Amino acid sequence: MIDIASRFLDIKNFQNAWQKVAENRGCAGVDGETIDIFARNQIVNIYQLLNAVANSTYQPCPCKQVIIPKKM
């Protein structure tokens, strides 16, 4: 039986997540890295992210704050 950590850390899981982000065409985060910049080295970037998560060294950047005005 495969444990949940092994299923989560499967490279296909990270590749599928990247595909969804790329299709969504979201904006850059607080680090300024755009989808196009990430895509230039996507294989290396995905493996670096996977290794950081697997080794408990991943440190996410803070979320980008967006103020949404209230409708009156």
N, CA and C of each residue as an Amber inpcrd file, in Angstrom:
protein
   216
   0.8400000  -1.1960000   0.0000000   0.0000000   0.0000000   0.0000000
   0.8840000   1.2590000   0.0000000   0.5060000   2.2330000  -0.7980000
   1.2570000   3.4860000  -0.8950000   0.7000000   4.4680000   0.1320000
   1.5860000   5.0920000   0.8980000   1.1110000   6.0630000   1.8880000
   0.8070000   7.4040000   1.2220000   0.1060000   8.2390000   1.9400000
  -0.3490000   9.5170000   1.3800000   0.8100000  10.4430000   1.0120000
   1.8930000  10.4130000   1.7750000   3.0500000  11.2610000   1.4580000
   3.6500000  10.8690000   0.1190000   3.7480000   9.5860000  -0.1500000
   4.2890000   9.1190000  -1.4300000   3.3970000   9.5420000  -2.5850000
   2.1000000   9.4840000  -2.3650000   1.1670000   9.8990000  -3.4230000
   1.2730000  11.4040000  -3.6660000   1.3760000  12.1730000  -2.5860000
   1.4860000  13.6260000  -2.7160000   2.7830000  14.0170000  -3.4050000
   3.8770000  13.3610000  -3.0500000   5.1960000  13.7230000  -3.5710000
   5.5100000  13.0880000  -4.9200000   4.5320000  12.5010000  -5.5690000
   4.7120000  11.9460000  -6.9100000   4.9220000  13.0990000  -7.8920000
   5.9250000  12.9860000  -8.7370000   6.2430000  14.0550000  -9.6950000
   5.0450000  14.3820000 -10.5820000   4.2310000  13.3920000 -10.9070000
   3.0520000  13.6370000 -11.7520000   2.0850000  14.5970000 -11.0740000
   1.9770000  14.5150000  -9.7630000   1.1210000  15.4120000  -9.0030000
   1.5890000  16.8620000  -9.1640000   2.8950000  17.0850000  -9.0580000
   3.4560000  18.4290000  -9.2020000   3.3360000  18.9230000 -10.6430000
   3.5250000  18.0270000 -11.6100000   3.3840000  18.4130000 -13.0140000
   1.9420000  18.7920000 -13.3310000   0.9870000  18.0330000 -12.7950000
  -0.4270000  18.3640000 -13.0020000  -0.7830000  19.7000000 -12.3570000
  -0.2500000  19.9530000 -11.1760000  -0.5010000  21.2320000 -10.5020000
   0.0540000  22.3860000 -11.3300000   1.2680000  22.2170000 -11.8580000
   1.8750000  23.2510000 -12.7030000   1.0100000  23.4890000 -13.9350000
   0.5210000  22.4250000 -14.5470000  -0.3060000  22.5600000 -15.7470000
  -1.5450000  23.4020000 -15.4580000  -2.1740000  23.1800000 -14.3130000
  -3.3590000  23.9560000 -13.9410000  -3.0150000  25.4260000 -13.7240000
  -1.8910000  25.6930000 -13.0850000  -1.4560000  27.0780000 -12.8680000
  -1.1690000  27.7430000 -14.2110000  -0.4740000  27.0430000 -15.1000000
  -0.1230000  27.6020000 -16.4110000  -1.3760000  27.8930000 -17.2300000
  -2.3520000  26.9970000 -17.1850000  -3.5990000  27.2030000 -17.9300000
  -4.3950000  28.3760000 -17.3790000  -4.3030000  28.6200000 -16.0860000
  -5.0350000  29.6990000 -15.4320000  -4.4460000  31.0740000 -15.7460000
  -3.1570000  31.1100000 -16.1050000  -2.4410000  32.3510000 -16.4450000
  -2.5230000  33.3840000 -15.3240000  -2.3310000  32.9460000 -14.1000000
  -2.3640000  33.8450000 -12.9480000  -1.2460000  34.8740000 -12.9920000
  -1.3060000  35.8230000 -12.0940000  -0.2940000  36.8770000 -12.0440000
   0.8600000  36.4640000 -11.1300000   1.9250000  37.2210000 -11.1930000
   3.1050000  36.9460000 -10.3620000   2.7650000  37.1400000  -8.8930000
   3.4570000  36.3990000  -8.0550000   3.2790000  36.5480000  -6.6150000
   4.1720000  37.6560000  -6.0820000   4.3340000  37.6950000  -4.7750000
   5.1490000  38.7450000  -4.1680000   6.6200000  38.6270000  -4.5620000
   7.0440000  37.4390000  -5.0070000   8.4380000  37.2690000  -5.4360000
   8.6630000  37.7750000  -6.8590000   7.5950000  38.1360000  -7.5730000
   7.7150000  38.6870000  -8.9170000   7.9010000  37.6500000 -10.0090000
   7.9180000  36.3730000  -9.6690000   8.1250000  35.3360000 -10.6870000
   6.8210000  35.0720000 -11.4260000   6.8510000  35.3090000 -12.7280000
   5.6720000  35.1070000 -13.5580000   5.6100000  33.6640000 -14.0460000
   4.4860000  33.3170000 -14.6430000   4.3360000  31.9860000 -15.2340000
   5.3680000  31.7870000 -16.3330000   5.5920000  32.8120000 -17.1430000
   6.5660000  32.6980000 -18.2370000   7.9780000  32.4590000 -17.7160000
   8.3500000  33.1410000 -16.6470000   9.6850000  32.9470000 -16.0620000
   9.8100000  31.5280000 -15.5150000   8.8000000  31.0670000 -14.7860000
   8.8310000  29.7090000 -14.2390000   8.9040000  28.6820000 -15.3640000
   8.1570000  28.9270000 -16.4430000   8.0740000  27.9720000 -17.5540000
   9.4080000  27.7910000 -18.2740000  10.2640000  28.7950000 -18.2530000
  11.5610000  28.6850000 -18.9440000  12.3800000  27.5100000 -18.4340000
  12.2720000  27.2150000 -17.1500000  12.9870000  26.0900000 -16.5350000
  12.0200000  25.2360000 -15.7320000  10.8540000  24.9750000 -16.3000000
   9.8070000  24.3230000 -15.5180000  10.2170000  22.9620000 -14.9700000
  10.9440000  22.1590000 -15.7060000  11.3310000  20.8330000 -15.2100000
  12.2350000  20.9710000 -13.9890000  13.2510000  21.8220000 -14.1030000
  14.1630000  22.0520000 -12.9730000  13.3960000  22.6520000 -11.7990000
  12.5550000  23.6400000 -12.0720000  11.7890000  24.2930000 -11.0070000
  10.8520000  23.3240000 -10.2910000  10.1940000  22.4580000 -11.0470000
   9.2820000  21.4870000 -10.4400000  10.0570000  20.5180000  -9.5550000
  11.2000000  20.0290000 -10.0480000  11.9990000  19.1060000  -9.2370000
  12.5720000  19.7930000  -7.9940000  12.9760000  21.0540000  -8.1230000
  13.4730000  21.7820000  -6.9480000  12.3650000  21.9560000  -5.9130000
  11.1760000  22.2790000  -6.3730000  10.0330000  22.4230000  -5.4690000
   9.7040000  21.0880000  -4.8020000   9.6610000  20.0350000  -5.5820000
   9.3830000  18.7010000  -5.0430000  10.4030000  18.3070000  -3.9820000
  11.6760000  18.5320000  -4.2700000  12.7280000  18.1930000  -3.3080000
  12.6280000  19.0320000  -2.0380000  12.3210000  20.3110000  -2.1870000
  12.1900000  21.1800000  -1.0120000  11.0250000  20.7330000  -0.1290000
   9.9090000  20.3700000  -0.7510000   8.7580000  19.8930000   0.0240000
   9.0990000  18.5610000   0.6920000   9.7170000  17.6540000  -0.0620000
  10.0560000  16.3270000   0.4730000  11.0460000  16.4150000   1.6320000
  11.9560000  17.3890000   1.5770000  12.9860000  17.5330000   2.6130000
  12.6000000  18.5150000   3.7160000  11.3620000  18.9860000   3.6790000
  10.8430000  19.9480000   4.6660000  11.6550000  21.2390000   4.7140000
  12.1890000  21.6500000   3.5650000  12.9350000  22.9080000   3.4950000
  12.1770000  23.9750000   2.7030000  11.0010000  23.6390000   2.1860000
  10.2150000  24.5990000   1.4110000   9.6950000  25.6950000   2.3230000
   9.9180000  26.9360000   1.9150000   9.4280000  28.0870000   2.6670000
   8.6390000  28.9730000   1.7020000   7.3110000  28.9210000   1.7660000
   6.5110000  29.7200000   0.8410000   6.6580000  31.2130000   1.1150000
   6.5230000  31.9900000   0.0620000   6.5060000  33.4510000   0.2080000
   5.1540000  33.8470000   0.7990000   5.0890000  35.0270000   1.3980000
   3.7940000  35.4880000   1.9070000   2.8000000  35.6420000   0.7570000
   1.5340000  35.5640000   1.0820000   0.4930000  35.7560000   0.0750000
   0.4660000  37.2140000  -0.3660000   0.0750000  37.4070000  -1.6070000
  -0.0640000  38.7570000  -2.1350000  -1.4340000  39.2890000  -1.7130000
  -1.4350000  40.4300000  -1.0470000  -2.6850000  41.0000000  -0.5600000
  -3.3680000  41.7760000  -1.6770000  -4.6400000  41.5090000  -1.8440000
  -5.4490000  42.2260000  -2.8230000  -6.6600000  42.7750000  -2.0850000
  -6.8360000  44.0770000  -2.1530000  -7.9770000  44.7230000  -1.5010000
  -9.1520000  44.7050000  -2.4740000 -10.2560000  44.1320000  -2.0310000
 -11.4600000  44.0910000  -2.8560000 -12.4830000  45.0080000  -2.2050000
 -12.8280000  46.1040000  -2.8990000 -13.7630000  47.0540000  -2.2970000
 -15.1500000  46.4310000  -2.1050000 -15.7890000  46.8290000  -1.0130000
 -17.1420000  46.3590000  -0.7310000 -18.1230000  47.0340000  -1.6750000
 -19.1160000  46.2680000  -2.0920000 -20.2020000  46.8520000  -2.8810000
 -21.2630000  47.3420000  -1.9140000 -21.7310000  48.5330000  -2.1340000
 -22.7510000  49.1100000  -1.2480000 -24.0910000  49.0600000  -1.9070000
